[in-house]
Amino acid sequence: DQQVKQNSPSLSVQEGRISILNCDYTNSMFDYFLWYKKYPAEGPTFLISISSIKDKNEDGRFTVFLNKSAKHLSLHIVPSQPGDSAVYFCAARGYGAGSYQLTFGKGTKLSVIP
Amino acid sequence: DGGITQSPKYLFRKEGQNVTLSCEQNLNHDAMYWYRQDPGQGLRLIYYSQIVNDFQKGDIAEGYSVSREKKESFPLTVTSAQKNPTAFYLCASSIRDSTDEQFFGPGTRLTVL
């Protein structure tokens, strides 16, 4: 059973417009959420995170929104740039078996069209 | 420069052979992880280690083995018992019990012929 879901495998956005990537989760015990960006044949790089006690975190062009009641978070990129084209993974942190672990979604491939 | 290195970037092996993937970090992180990524899939946890000489199975540990003899190193062995070993393997590390992110290496693409 997938605990972290990214239901859109891909998204295309015009350069300069807003990109919105969505993520849903089922485990109410997740307490921290992260977004990673990944280029082909490279490791993911951390983008932005949010604690479950907050509903918004902003870092430059990137903003993450968390709606705990809906178990939903979203990543907004504005304005979108061609260099933002990558796969974006949503991850959620949970505690189990004596340690914290991250559970990843399947990713959304963002294409920013010049 | 601090970071995580994985070698080699591409690896080819014949079916039935064991192969060991290297992962080294100089970030002084206590925790290290191995993930596997398949096309259209998220990252799935194979093994993780919170401290030297200790490690735990992740969600898909069958057919894999690890060791953690040094803080800096967390090699992964893909054994012949792993039914579908061809994949992209990612190593990561983090400050133990930290709220911060995991740092990932560049990955190793393993192809079993």
Tab-separated table of C-alpha atoms in Angstrom, chain A:
chain	number	residue	atom	x	y	z
A	1	ASP	CA	0.000	0.000	0.000
A	2	GLN	CA	1.504	3.280	-1.126
A	3	GLN	CA	1.715	5.690	1.778
A	4	VAL	CA	2.971	8.613	-0.304
A	5	LYS	CA	1.289	9.203	-3.639
A	6	GLN	CA	2.150	11.520	-6.488
A	7	ASN	CA	-0.728	10.924	-8.850
A	8	SER	CA	0.597	12.941	-11.774
A	9	PRO	CA	3.507	11.158	-13.469
A	10	SER	CA	4.246	14.215	-15.583
A	11	LEU	CA	3.506	17.920	-15.880
A	12	SER	CA	4.286	20.454	-18.615
A	13	VAL	CA	4.396	24.165	-17.886
A	14	GLN	CA	5.325	27.219	-19.937
A	15	GLU	CA	8.411	29.124	-18.832
A	16	GLY	CA	7.493	31.970	-16.460
A	17	ARG	CA	4.244	30.358	-15.328
A	18	ILE	CA	3.561	28.586	-12.046
A	19	SER	CA	4.257	24.870	-11.599
A	20	ILE	CA	2.205	23.051	-8.985
A	21	LEU	CA	3.235	19.539	-7.987
A	22	ASN	CA	0.959	17.583	-5.694
A	23	CYS	CA	1.497	14.869	-3.136
A	24	ASP	CA	-0.944	12.930	-0.935
A	25	TYR	CA	-0.164	10.728	2.029
A	26	THR	CA	-2.103	8.252	4.113
A	27	ASN	CA	-0.076	7.900	7.315
A	28	SER	CA	-1.126	10.512	9.870
A	29	MET	CA	2.041	9.796	11.883
A	30	PHE	CA	4.291	11.409	9.282
A	31	ASP	CA	5.766	14.487	10.921
A	32	TYR	CA	8.044	16.004	8.311
A	33	PHE	CA	7.828	16.320	4.556
A	34	LEU	CA	10.508	16.956	1.976
A	35	TRP	CA	10.763	17.612	-1.735
A	36	TYR	CA	13.691	16.363	-3.765
A	37	LYS	CA	14.664	17.208	-7.326
A	38	LYS	CA	16.357	14.647	-9.523
A	39	TYR	CA	18.039	14.896	-12.899
A	40	PRO	CA	18.553	11.739	-15.006
A	41	ALA	CA	21.422	9.507	-13.886
A	42	GLU	CA	22.069	11.669	-10.813
A	43	GLY	CA	21.169	11.413	-7.148
A	44	PRO	CA	18.247	13.448	-5.798
A	45	THR	CA	19.019	16.813	-4.255
A	46	PHE	CA	17.074	18.333	-1.415
A	47	LEU	CA	14.829	21.222	-2.373
A	48	ILE	CA	12.588	22.262	0.484
A	49	SER	CA	10.901	20.787	3.533
A	50	ILE	CA	8.066	21.477	5.932
A	51	SER	CA	7.280	20.338	9.436
A	52	SER	CA	3.822	19.020	10.215
A	53	ILE	CA	3.282	21.916	12.634
A	54	LYS	CA	3.424	24.425	9.797
A	55	ASP	CA	1.228	24.968	6.761
A	56	LYS	CA	3.631	26.867	4.537
A	57	ASN	CA	7.344	27.180	3.923
A	58	GLU	CA	8.900	29.431	1.340
A	59	ASP	CA	12.399	29.526	-0.144
A	60	GLY	CA	12.888	31.831	-3.087
A	61	ARG	CA	10.851	30.592	-6.027
A	62	PHE	CA	9.784	27.464	-4.147
A	63	THR	CA	6.890	27.239	-1.698
A	64	VAL	CA	5.525	24.127	-0.062
A	65	PHE	CA	1.994	24.071	1.345
A	66	LEU	CA	0.748	21.456	3.797
A	67	ASN	CA	-2.904	20.669	4.450
A	68	LYS	CA	-2.880	18.186	7.316
A	69	SER	CA	-6.614	17.629	7.419
A	70	ALA	CA	-6.556	16.613	3.754
A	71	LYS	CA	-3.195	14.833	4.089
A	72	HIS	CA	-2.035	16.781	1.081
A	73	LEU	CA	0.986	18.850	0.240
A	74	SER	CA	1.978	20.787	-2.818
A	75	LEU	CA	5.110	22.371	-4.213
A	76	HIS	CA	4.733	25.658	-6.071
A	77	ILE	CA	7.484	26.912	-8.340
A	78	VAL	CA	7.074	30.442	-9.602
A	79	PRO	CA	8.233	31.564	-12.039
A	80	SER	CA	9.129	28.256	-13.658
A	81	GLN	CA	12.427	28.093	-15.528
A	82	PRO	CA	13.736	25.554	-18.073
A	83	GLY	CA	16.381	24.459	-15.545
A	84	ASP	CA	13.557	23.322	-13.261
A	85	SER	CA	12.838	20.468	-15.675
A	86	ALA	CA	13.477	17.343	-13.612
A	87	VAL	CA	11.697	14.634	-11.651
A	88	TYR	CA	10.381	15.839	-8.293
A	89	PHE	CA	9.952	13.396	-5.442
A	90	CYS	CA	7.814	13.999	-2.407
A	91	ALA	CA	9.034	12.254	0.758
A	92	ALA	CA	7.533	11.877	4.217
A	93	ARG	CA	9.333	11.111	7.452
A	94	GLY	CA	7.976	8.609	9.905
A	95	TYR	CA	9.335	6.917	12.992
A	96	GLY	CA	9.405	3.153	13.199
A	97	ALA	CA	11.622	0.302	14.412
A	98	GLY	CA	13.769	2.703	16.401
A	99	SER	CA	14.612	5.174	13.690
A	100	TYR	CA	13.333	7.785	11.330
A	101	GLN	CA	12.789	6.706	7.750
A	102	LEU	CA	11.740	8.463	4.587
A	103	THR	CA	8.973	7.133	2.378
A	104	PHE	CA	9.117	8.425	-1.193
A	105	GLY	CA	6.440	8.940	-3.794
A	106	LYS	CA	6.950	7.755	-7.367
A	107	GLY	CA	7.836	11.203	-8.615
A	108	THR	CA	6.448	13.746	-11.056
A	109	LYS	CA	8.408	14.658	-14.167
A	110	LEU	CA	8.227	18.405	-14.721
A	111	SER	CA	8.951	19.817	-18.153
A	112	VAL	CA	9.278	23.593	-18.426
A	113	ILE	CA	8.814	24.693	-22.009
A	114	PRO	CA	10.834	27.743	-23.117
